[in-house]
Amino acid sequence: MTEPDIFSAVDGYISGLFAREDAALSCALQEMSAAGLPEISVSPVVGKFLYMLAKLARARRILEIGTLGGYSTTWLARALPPEGHLVTLELEARHAEVARANLARAGVAGRVEILVGPASASLRALAARHEPPFDLVFIDADKEGYVEYLDLSLRLARSGSVILADNTLRHGRVLDEGPLDPSARGIKAFNERIATDPRLDSLILPIIRGDLDGLSISIVL
Ligand code: SAH
Ligand code: DHB
Ligand code: MG
C-alpha cells in the first residue's frame, strides 16, 4: 500500500469500529452535499474524538466557531448532559439554515444556539452577555482568524477550559519555508501562539483522514 492508501484504510478501520454514523449524521452530510456546501466537515473519527474530549472535560457549555452544516456540532452536542448548552458561530446564513435542519433531525436543536455573522463580532457579543464560561471551545472557521478567535475565546473561558482547533497541520504545509498562503500563515501564527502563550498548555495531534492534518488541544491554566 502507498502511504495515502494505508492512511485511508486505517481511518476506515477505526471509524468502522468506533465512529459509526447513525442516520442523522449520514443524512446531514447528504443534505449538505445537496445544498452545495463544501465537503469540509470533520471526519467521523475526529467527530468521535471531539465527543470523547467533551465528555472527558465534563463539558456543560461548549462554544464552536465554524458551524457549516452542523456535523461536528452534532457530535459535540451529543456529549452534553441534558441541561447542557452549545453556542455555534457561522458567517453564512445559508450554512446556518442547513445546520438548523440537521440539528433538529439529530434531536439536539434544543441544546444548540446558532449565531449568524462574523465570528469576531459574535464572540464580542457573547462576552457582553456575561454568561458562565465555556468549558470547551472548538475553533474551525476561517484560518486567518484563528489567533483572534483564540484571544476572544480566552475571555469566555476559565482555568481548566479546553480549546481545540481543527486543521493545524494542513497537510504539513505549516512546515514549508518561504511564502505561505494566508490560511497557512494564519495556522502557523496560531500554532506559535498556543506553543508559547503562558496561559496555555498545548499540543497538536497529527490526524489522518485520507490526508494528514492536525487537531490542537490547549488547556487554559
Ligand atoms: N465545524 C464544521 C466545519 C466548519 S467549515 C464541521 O466540522 O462540521 C468552516 C465554516 O466556517 C464554514 O461554514 C464557513 O462559512 C465558516 N466561516 C468562515 N469564516 C467565518 C467567519 N469569519 N465567522 C464565522 N464563520 C466563518
Ligand atoms: C478547509 C477548512 C476546514 O475547516 C477543513 O477541515 C478542511 C478544509 C478549507 O477551507 O479548505
Ligand atoms: Mg476544519
PDB file of C-alpha atoms and ligand atoms in Angstrom:
ATOM      1  CA  MET A   1       0.000   0.000   0.000  1.00  0.00           C
ATOM      2  CA  THR A   2       1.158   3.516  -0.712  1.00  0.00           C
ATOM      3  CA  GLU A   3       1.002   5.880   2.236  1.00  0.00           C
ATOM      4  CA  PRO A   4      -2.315   7.583   1.416  1.00  0.00           C
ATOM      5  CA  ASP A   5      -3.890   4.139   0.914  1.00  0.00           C
ATOM      6  CA  ILE A   6      -2.815   2.847   4.296  1.00  0.00           C
ATOM      7  CA  PHE A   7      -3.897   6.133   5.946  1.00  0.00           C
ATOM      8  CA  SER A   8      -7.404   5.835   4.448  1.00  0.00           C
ATOM      9  CA  ALA A   9      -7.597   2.131   5.268  1.00  0.00           C
ATOM     10  CA  VAL A  10      -6.615   2.696   8.893  1.00  0.00           C
ATOM     11  CA  ASP A  11      -9.022   5.624   9.218  1.00  0.00           C
ATOM     12  CA  GLY A  12     -11.787   3.411   7.786  1.00  0.00           C
ATOM     13  CA  TYR A  13     -10.863   0.587  10.171  1.00  0.00           C
ATOM     14  CA  ILE A  14     -11.102   2.903  13.200  1.00  0.00           C
ATOM     15  CA  SER A  15     -14.347   4.538  12.092  1.00  0.00           C
ATOM     16  CA  GLY A  16     -15.854   1.118  11.327  1.00  0.00           C
ATOM     17  CA  LEU A  17     -15.183   0.042  14.894  1.00  0.00           C
ATOM     18  CA  PHE A  18     -15.665   3.248  16.875  1.00  0.00           C
ATOM     19  CA  ALA A  19     -17.212   6.080  14.889  1.00  0.00           C
ATOM     20  CA  ARG A  20     -20.195   4.673  13.044  1.00  0.00           C
ATOM     21  CA  GLU A  21     -22.555   7.343  11.777  1.00  0.00           C
ATOM     22  CA  ASP A  22     -26.229   6.988  12.582  1.00  0.00           C
ATOM     23  CA  ALA A  23     -28.962   8.063  10.133  1.00  0.00           C
ATOM     24  CA  ALA A  24     -28.946  11.666  11.417  1.00  0.00           C
ATOM     25  CA  LEU A  25     -25.212  12.121  10.771  1.00  0.00           C
ATOM     26  CA  SER A  26     -25.147  10.489   7.343  1.00  0.00           C
ATOM     27  CA  CYS A  27     -28.318  12.362   6.373  1.00  0.00           C
ATOM     28  CA  ALA A  28     -26.670  15.626   7.495  1.00  0.00           C
ATOM     29  CA  LEU A  29     -23.778  15.031   5.075  1.00  0.00           C
ATOM     30  CA  GLN A  30     -26.213  14.222   2.247  1.00  0.00           C
ATOM     31  CA  GLU A  31     -28.221  17.399   2.895  1.00  0.00           C
ATOM     32  CA  MET A  32     -25.033  19.473   2.898  1.00  0.00           C
ATOM     33  CA  SER A  33     -23.914  17.952  -0.360  1.00  0.00           C
ATOM     34  CA  ALA A  34     -27.366  18.512  -1.919  1.00  0.00           C
ATOM     35  CA  ALA A  35     -27.254  22.160  -0.800  1.00  0.00           C
ATOM     36  CA  GLY A  36     -23.806  22.596  -2.404  1.00  0.00           C
ATOM     37  CA  LEU A  37     -21.944  23.220   0.875  1.00  0.00           C
ATOM     38  CA  PRO A  38     -18.190  22.482   0.799  1.00  0.00           C
ATOM     39  CA  GLU A  39     -17.233  18.960   1.911  1.00  0.00           C
ATOM     40  CA  ILE A  40     -15.004  20.046   4.762  1.00  0.00           C
ATOM     41  CA  SER A  41     -16.811  18.684   7.821  1.00  0.00           C
ATOM     42  CA  VAL A  42     -14.612  16.826  10.300  1.00  0.00           C
ATOM     43  CA  SER A  43     -14.279  13.091   9.633  1.00  0.00           C
ATOM     44  CA  PRO A  44     -16.266  10.556  11.700  1.00  0.00           C
ATOM     45  CA  VAL A  45     -13.117   9.706  13.700  1.00  0.00           C
ATOM     46  CA  VAL A  46     -12.480  13.376  14.505  1.00  0.00           C
ATOM     47  CA  GLY A  47     -16.179  13.808  15.349  1.00  0.00           C
ATOM     48  CA  LYS A  48     -15.958  10.907  17.797  1.00  0.00           C
ATOM     49  CA  PHE A  49     -12.738  12.351  19.228  1.00  0.00           C
ATOM     50  CA  LEU A  50     -14.428  15.735  19.806  1.00  0.00           C
ATOM     51  CA  TYR A  51     -17.274  13.885  21.531  1.00  0.00           C
ATOM     52  CA  MET A  52     -14.812  11.962  23.746  1.00  0.00           C
ATOM     53  CA  LEU A  53     -12.890  15.117  24.685  1.00  0.00           C
ATOM     54  CA  ALA A  54     -16.119  16.939  25.564  1.00  0.00           C
ATOM     55  CA  LYS A  55     -17.110  14.006  27.791  1.00  0.00           C
ATOM     56  CA  LEU A  56     -13.634  13.844  29.398  1.00  0.00           C
ATOM     57  CA  ALA A  57     -13.852  17.582  30.118  1.00  0.00           C
ATOM     58  CA  ARG A  58     -17.384  17.035  31.512  1.00  0.00           C
ATOM     59  CA  ALA A  59     -18.378  19.982  29.348  1.00  0.00           C
ATOM     60  CA  ARG A  60     -21.740  21.612  30.082  1.00  0.00           C
ATOM     61  CA  ARG A  61     -21.170  24.687  27.939  1.00  0.00           C
ATOM     62  CA  ILE A  62     -19.496  24.330  24.532  1.00  0.00           C
ATOM     63  CA  LEU A  63     -18.571  27.048  22.039  1.00  0.00           C
ATOM     64  CA  GLU A  64     -17.962  26.173  18.377  1.00  0.00           C
ATOM     65  CA  ILE A  65     -16.549  28.623  15.839  1.00  0.00           C
ATOM     66  CA  GLY A  66     -17.492  27.488  12.284  1.00  0.00           C
ATOM     67  CA  THR A  67     -20.780  25.543  12.056  1.00  0.00           C
ATOM     68  CA  LEU A  68     -21.071  24.674   8.342  1.00  0.00           C
ATOM     69  CA  GLY A  69     -23.911  22.080   8.220  1.00  0.00           C
ATOM     70  CA  GLY A  70     -23.747  21.152  11.890  1.00  0.00           C
ATOM     71  CA  TYR A  71     -21.863  17.857  11.548  1.00  0.00           C
ATOM     72  CA  SER A  72     -19.211  18.495  14.249  1.00  0.00           C
ATOM     73  CA  THR A  73     -21.900  20.402  16.188  1.00  0.00           C
ATOM     74  CA  THR A  74     -23.953  17.201  16.389  1.00  0.00           C
ATOM     75  CA  TRP A  75     -21.035  15.122  17.726  1.00  0.00           C
ATOM     76  CA  LEU A  76     -20.260  17.800  20.340  1.00  0.00           C
ATOM     77  CA  ALA A  77     -23.898  18.393  21.340  1.00  0.00           C
ATOM     78  CA  ARG A  78     -24.371  14.658  21.896  1.00  0.00           C
ATOM     79  CA  ALA A  79     -21.624  14.759  24.538  1.00  0.00           C
ATOM     80  CA  LEU A  80     -23.565  17.314  26.623  1.00  0.00           C
ATOM     81  CA  PRO A  81     -25.670  16.419  29.640  1.00  0.00           C
ATOM     82  CA  PRO A  82     -29.422  17.116  29.189  1.00  0.00           C
ATOM     83  CA  GLU A  83     -29.157  20.631  30.650  1.00  0.00           C
ATOM     84  CA  GLY A  84     -26.022  21.438  28.597  1.00  0.00           C
ATOM     85  CA  HIS A  85     -25.772  24.242  26.062  1.00  0.00           C
ATOM     86  CA  LEU A  86     -23.769  24.702  22.859  1.00  0.00           C
ATOM     87  CA  VAL A  87     -23.304  28.008  21.013  1.00  0.00           C
ATOM     88  CA  THR A  88     -22.035  27.732  17.432  1.00  0.00           C
ATOM     89  CA  LEU A  89     -20.933  30.663  15.235  1.00  0.00           C
ATOM     90  CA  GLU A  90     -21.425  30.776  11.477  1.00  0.00           C
ATOM     91  CA  LEU A  91     -20.831  33.561   8.940  1.00  0.00           C
ATOM     92  CA  GLU A  92     -23.125  32.239   6.177  1.00  0.00           C
ATOM     93  CA  ALA A  93     -26.899  32.316   6.759  1.00  0.00           C
ATOM     94  CA  ARG A  94     -27.252  29.583   4.117  1.00  0.00           C
ATOM     95  CA  HIS A  95     -24.955  27.241   6.061  1.00  0.00           C
ATOM     96  CA  ALA A  96     -26.777  28.022   9.330  1.00  0.00           C
ATOM     97  CA  GLU A  97     -30.097  27.130   7.715  1.00  0.00           C
ATOM     98  CA  VAL A  98     -28.838  23.704   6.614  1.00  0.00           C
ATOM     99  CA  ALA A  99     -27.315  23.202  10.071  1.00  0.00           C
ATOM    100  CA  ARG A 100     -30.602  24.091  11.793  1.00  0.00           C
ATOM    101  CA  ALA A 101     -32.471  21.349   9.918  1.00  0.00           C
ATOM    102  CA  ASN A 102     -29.680  18.814  10.540  1.00  0.00           C
ATOM    103  CA  LEU A 103     -29.533  19.592  14.267  1.00  0.00           C
ATOM    104  CA  ALA A 104     -33.305  19.234  14.559  1.00  0.00           C
ATOM    105  CA  ARG A 105     -33.153  15.842  12.818  1.00  0.00           C
ATOM    106  CA  ALA A 106     -30.402  14.740  15.206  1.00  0.00           C
ATOM    107  CA  GLY A 107     -32.578  15.724  18.178  1.00  0.00           C
ATOM    108  CA  VAL A 108     -30.108  18.283  19.590  1.00  0.00           C
ATOM    109  CA  ALA A 109     -31.658  21.561  18.358  1.00  0.00           C
ATOM    110  CA  GLY A 110     -32.939  22.362  21.862  1.00  0.00           C
ATOM    111  CA  ARG A 111     -29.391  22.447  23.222  1.00  0.00           C
ATOM    112  CA  VAL A 112     -27.832  24.394  20.343  1.00  0.00           C
ATOM    113  CA  GLU A 113     -27.875  28.119  19.621  1.00  0.00           C
ATOM    114  CA  ILE A 114     -26.539  29.292  16.229  1.00  0.00           C
ATOM    115  CA  LEU A 115     -25.270  32.872  15.991  1.00  0.00           C
ATOM    116  CA  VAL A 116     -25.053  34.064  12.383  1.00  0.00           C
ATOM    117  CA  GLY A 117     -22.430  36.658  11.441  1.00  0.00           C
ATOM    118  CA  PRO A 118     -18.663  37.149  11.560  1.00  0.00           C
ATOM    119  CA  ALA A 119     -17.270  35.129  14.467  1.00  0.00           C
ATOM    120  CA  SER A 120     -15.263  38.063  15.843  1.00  0.00           C
ATOM    121  CA  ALA A 121     -18.482  40.096  16.275  1.00  0.00           C
ATOM    122  CA  SER A 122     -20.384  37.141  17.767  1.00  0.00           C
ATOM    123  CA  LEU A 123     -17.561  36.467  20.238  1.00  0.00           C
ATOM    124  CA  ARG A 124     -17.689  40.098  21.388  1.00  0.00           C
ATOM    125  CA  ALA A 125     -21.484  39.874  21.704  1.00  0.00           C
ATOM    126  CA  LEU A 126     -21.084  36.698  23.785  1.00  0.00           C
ATOM    127  CA  ALA A 127     -18.639  38.457  26.130  1.00  0.00           C
ATOM    128  CA  ALA A 128     -21.240  41.209  26.634  1.00  0.00           C
ATOM    129  CA  ARG A 129     -23.831  38.601  27.757  1.00  0.00           C
ATOM    130  CA  HIS A 130     -21.800  37.869  30.926  1.00  0.00           C
ATOM    131  CA  GLU A 131     -22.777  34.197  30.995  1.00  0.00           C
ATOM    132  CA  PRO A 132     -20.825  31.448  32.753  1.00  0.00           C
ATOM    133  CA  PRO A 133     -17.566  30.484  30.980  1.00  0.00           C
ATOM    134  CA  PHE A 134     -17.399  27.830  28.269  1.00  0.00           C
ATOM    135  CA  ASP A 135     -15.842  24.507  29.305  1.00  0.00           C
ATOM    136  CA  LEU A 136     -14.755  23.616  25.774  1.00  0.00           C
ATOM    137  CA  VAL A 137     -14.152  25.675  22.616  1.00  0.00           C
ATOM    138  CA  PHE A 138     -13.726  24.207  19.104  1.00  0.00           C
ATOM    139  CA  ILE A 139     -12.197  26.583  16.535  1.00  0.00           C
ATOM    140  CA  ASP A 140     -12.851  25.548  12.908  1.00  0.00           C
ATOM    141  CA  ALA A 141     -13.729  28.687  10.879  1.00  0.00           C
ATOM    142  CA  ASP A 142     -11.524  30.780   8.537  1.00  0.00           C
ATOM    143  CA  LYS A 143      -7.886  30.017   9.292  1.00  0.00           C
ATOM    144  CA  GLU A 144      -6.807  33.691   9.057  1.00  0.00           C
ATOM    145  CA  GLY A 145      -8.979  34.388  12.095  1.00  0.00           C
ATOM    146  CA  TYR A 146      -7.666  31.652  14.413  1.00  0.00           C
ATOM    147  CA  VAL A 147      -5.381  33.888  16.523  1.00  0.00           C
ATOM    148  CA  GLU A 148      -8.142  36.447  17.069  1.00  0.00           C
ATOM    149  CA  TYR A 149     -10.654  33.689  17.884  1.00  0.00           C
ATOM    150  CA  LEU A 150      -8.220  32.294  20.445  1.00  0.00           C
ATOM    151  CA  ASP A 151      -7.807  35.697  22.114  1.00  0.00           C
ATOM    152  CA  LEU A 152     -11.550  36.309  22.234  1.00  0.00           C
ATOM    153  CA  SER A 153     -12.255  32.726  23.395  1.00  0.00           C
ATOM    154  CA  LEU A 154      -9.850  33.133  26.302  1.00  0.00           C
ATOM    155  CA  ARG A 155     -12.120  35.899  27.605  1.00  0.00           C
ATOM    156  CA  LEU A 156     -15.009  33.408  27.556  1.00  0.00           C
ATOM    157  CA  ALA A 157     -13.089  30.575  29.223  1.00  0.00           C
ATOM    158  CA  ARG A 158     -11.919  29.671  32.740  1.00  0.00           C
ATOM    159  CA  SER A 159      -8.937  27.870  34.206  1.00  0.00           C
ATOM    160  CA  GLY A 160      -9.338  24.252  33.083  1.00  0.00           C
ATOM    161  CA  SER A 161     -11.290  25.033  29.890  1.00  0.00           C
ATOM    162  CA  VAL A 162     -10.198  23.105  26.808  1.00  0.00           C
ATOM    163  CA  ILE A 163      -9.611  24.894  23.493  1.00  0.00           C
ATOM    164  CA  LEU A 164      -9.434  22.726  20.357  1.00  0.00           C
ATOM    165  CA  ALA A 165      -8.607  23.822  16.816  1.00  0.00           C
ATOM    166  CA  ASP A 166      -9.018  21.899  13.552  1.00  0.00           C
ATOM    167  CA  ASN A 167      -6.636  21.872  10.590  1.00  0.00           C
ATOM    168  CA  THR A 168      -3.495  22.908  12.446  1.00  0.00           C
ATOM    169  CA  LEU A 169      -1.109  20.972  10.178  1.00  0.00           C
ATOM    170  CA  ARG A 170      -2.732  21.483   6.758  1.00  0.00           C
ATOM    171  CA  HIS A 171      -1.036  18.531   5.052  1.00  0.00           C
ATOM    172  CA  GLY A 172       2.275  19.636   6.505  1.00  0.00           C
ATOM    173  CA  ARG A 173       2.102  22.998   4.732  1.00  0.00           C
ATOM    174  CA  VAL A 174       2.967  24.714   8.033  1.00  0.00           C
ATOM    175  CA  LEU A 175       6.468  23.246   7.585  1.00  0.00           C
ATOM    176  CA  ASP A 176       7.024  24.964   4.236  1.00  0.00           C
ATOM    177  CA  GLU A 177       9.772  27.548   4.056  1.00  0.00           C
ATOM    178  CA  GLY A 178       9.196  30.717   2.063  1.00  0.00           C
ATOM    179  CA  PRO A 179       5.919  32.499   1.285  1.00  0.00           C
ATOM    180  CA  LEU A 180       2.794  30.815   2.690  1.00  0.00           C
ATOM    181  CA  ASP A 181      -0.794  31.359   1.613  1.00  0.00           C
ATOM    182  CA  PRO A 182      -2.908  33.410   4.076  1.00  0.00           C
ATOM    183  CA  SER A 183      -4.573  30.384   5.652  1.00  0.00           C
ATOM    184  CA  ALA A 184      -1.279  28.533   6.236  1.00  0.00           C
ATOM    185  CA  ARG A 185       0.125  31.783   7.662  1.00  0.00           C
ATOM    186  CA  GLY A 186      -2.871  32.067   9.991  1.00  0.00           C
ATOM    187  CA  ILE A 187      -2.434  28.488  11.176  1.00  0.00           C
ATOM    188  CA  LYS A 188       1.303  28.908  11.689  1.00  0.00           C
ATOM    189  CA  ALA A 189       0.773  32.050  13.777  1.00  0.00           C
ATOM    190  CA  PHE A 190      -1.894  30.210  15.790  1.00  0.00           C
ATOM    191  CA  ASN A 191       0.385  27.237  16.439  1.00  0.00           C
ATOM    192  CA  GLU A 192       3.218  29.502  17.571  1.00  0.00           C
ATOM    193  CA  ARG A 193       0.801  31.322  19.909  1.00  0.00           C
ATOM    194  CA  ILE A 194      -0.558  28.185  21.578  1.00  0.00           C
ATOM    195  CA  ALA A 195       3.012  26.862  21.900  1.00  0.00           C
ATOM    196  CA  THR A 196       4.291  29.964  23.720  1.00  0.00           C
ATOM    197  CA  ASP A 197       1.286  31.569  25.458  1.00  0.00           C
ATOM    198  CA  PRO A 198       1.946  31.247  29.219  1.00  0.00           C
ATOM    199  CA  ARG A 199      -1.814  30.936  29.823  1.00  0.00           C
ATOM    200  CA  LEU A 200      -1.963  27.629  27.911  1.00  0.00           C
ATOM    201  CA  ASP A 201      -0.616  24.076  27.893  1.00  0.00           C
ATOM    202  CA  SER A 202      -0.886  22.805  24.314  1.00  0.00           C
ATOM    203  CA  LEU A 203      -0.172  20.053  21.820  1.00  0.00           C
ATOM    204  CA  ILE A 204      -1.002  19.268  18.197  1.00  0.00           C
ATOM    205  CA  LEU A 205      -2.068  15.714  17.401  1.00  0.00           C
ATOM    206  CA  PRO A 206      -1.477  14.615  13.811  1.00  0.00           C
ATOM    207  CA  ILE A 207      -4.741  13.272  12.394  1.00  0.00           C
ATOM    208  CA  ILE A 208      -5.144  11.061   9.355  1.00  0.00           C
ATOM    209  CA  ARG A 209      -8.213  11.479   7.198  1.00  0.00           C
ATOM    210  CA  GLY A 210      -7.060  10.425   3.787  1.00  0.00           C
ATOM    211  CA  ASP A 211      -4.623  13.279   4.072  1.00  0.00           C
ATOM    212  CA  LEU A 212      -2.558  14.445   7.020  1.00  0.00           C
ATOM    213  CA  ASP A 213      -3.910  17.217   9.219  1.00  0.00           C
ATOM    214  CA  GLY A 214      -3.798  18.161  12.870  1.00  0.00           C
ATOM    215  CA  LEU A 215      -6.050  18.893  15.815  1.00  0.00           C
ATOM    216  CA  SER A 216      -4.623  21.141  18.518  1.00  0.00           C
ATOM    217  CA  ILE A 217      -5.563  20.730  22.164  1.00  0.00           C
ATOM    218  CA  SER A 218      -4.941  23.517  24.664  1.00  0.00           C
ATOM    219  CA  ILE A 219      -5.759  23.604  28.365  1.00  0.00           C
ATOM    220  CA  VAL A 220      -6.283  27.016  29.932  1.00  0.00           C
ATOM    221  CA  LEU A 221      -4.058  27.272  33.006  1.00  0.00           C
TER     222      LEU A 221
HETATM  223  N1  SAH B   1     -17.027  22.586  12.082  1.00  0.00           N
HETATM  224  C1  SAH B   1     -17.667  22.155  10.836  1.00  0.00           C
HETATM  225  C2  SAH B   1     -16.919  22.631   9.605  1.00  0.00           C
HETATM  226  C3  SAH B   1     -16.719  24.111   9.563  1.00  0.00           C
HETATM  227  S1  SAH B   1     -16.163  24.656   7.960  1.00  0.00           S
HETATM  228  C4  SAH B   1     -17.703  20.616  10.836  1.00  0.00           C
HETATM  229  O1  SAH B   1     -16.644  20.018  11.009  1.00  0.00           O
HETATM  230  O2  SAH B   1     -18.779  20.039  10.655  1.00  0.00           O
HETATM  231  C5  SAH B   1     -15.849  26.330   8.301  1.00  0.00           C
HETATM  232  C6  SAH B   1     -17.104  27.187   8.464  1.00  0.00           C
HETATM  233  O3  SAH B   1     -16.668  28.458   8.961  1.00  0.00           O
HETATM  234  C7  SAH B   1     -17.853  27.478   7.150  1.00  0.00           C
HETATM  235  O4  SAH B   1     -19.214  27.159   7.269  1.00  0.00           O
HETATM  236  C8  SAH B   1     -17.658  28.963   6.945  1.00  0.00           C
HETATM  237  O5  SAH B   1     -18.775  29.610   6.350  1.00  0.00           O
HETATM  238  C9  SAH B   1     -17.464  29.465   8.362  1.00  0.00           C
HETATM  239  N2  SAH B   1     -16.755  30.740   8.439  1.00  0.00           N
HETATM  240  C10 SAH B   1     -15.807  31.236   7.614  1.00  0.00           C
HETATM  241  N3  SAH B   1     -15.413  32.457   8.004  1.00  0.00           N
HETATM  242  C11 SAH B   1     -16.127  32.750   9.115  1.00  0.00           C
HETATM  243  C12 SAH B   1     -16.187  33.881   9.980  1.00  0.00           C
HETATM  244  N4  SAH B   1     -15.427  34.951   9.782  1.00  0.00           N
HETATM  245  N5  SAH B   1     -17.041  33.840  11.020  1.00  0.00           N
HETATM  246  C13 SAH B   1     -17.820  32.745  11.245  1.00  0.00           C
HETATM  247  N6  SAH B   1     -17.801  31.650  10.458  1.00  0.00           N
HETATM  248  C14 SAH B   1     -16.975  31.663   9.411  1.00  0.00           C
HETATM  249  C1  DHB B   2     -10.940  23.678   4.811  1.00  0.00           C
HETATM  250  C2  DHB B   2     -11.473  24.089   6.020  1.00  0.00           C
HETATM  251  C3  DHB B   2     -11.627  23.179   7.043  1.00  0.00           C
HETATM  252  O1  DHB B   2     -12.121  23.551   8.258  1.00  0.00           O
HETATM  253  C4  DHB B   2     -11.276  21.845   6.868  1.00  0.00           C
HETATM  254  O2  DHB B   2     -11.437  20.989   7.916  1.00  0.00           O
HETATM  255  C5  DHB B   2     -10.744  21.422   5.654  1.00  0.00           C
HETATM  256  C6  DHB B   2     -10.586  22.346   4.621  1.00  0.00           C
HETATM  257  C7  DHB B   2     -10.776  24.662   3.705  1.00  0.00           C
HETATM  258  O3  DHB B   2     -11.157  25.825   3.911  1.00  0.00           O
HETATM  259  O4  DHB B   2     -10.291  24.273   2.666  1.00  0.00           O
HETATM  260 MG    MG B   3     -11.879  22.029   9.705  1.00  0.00          MG
END
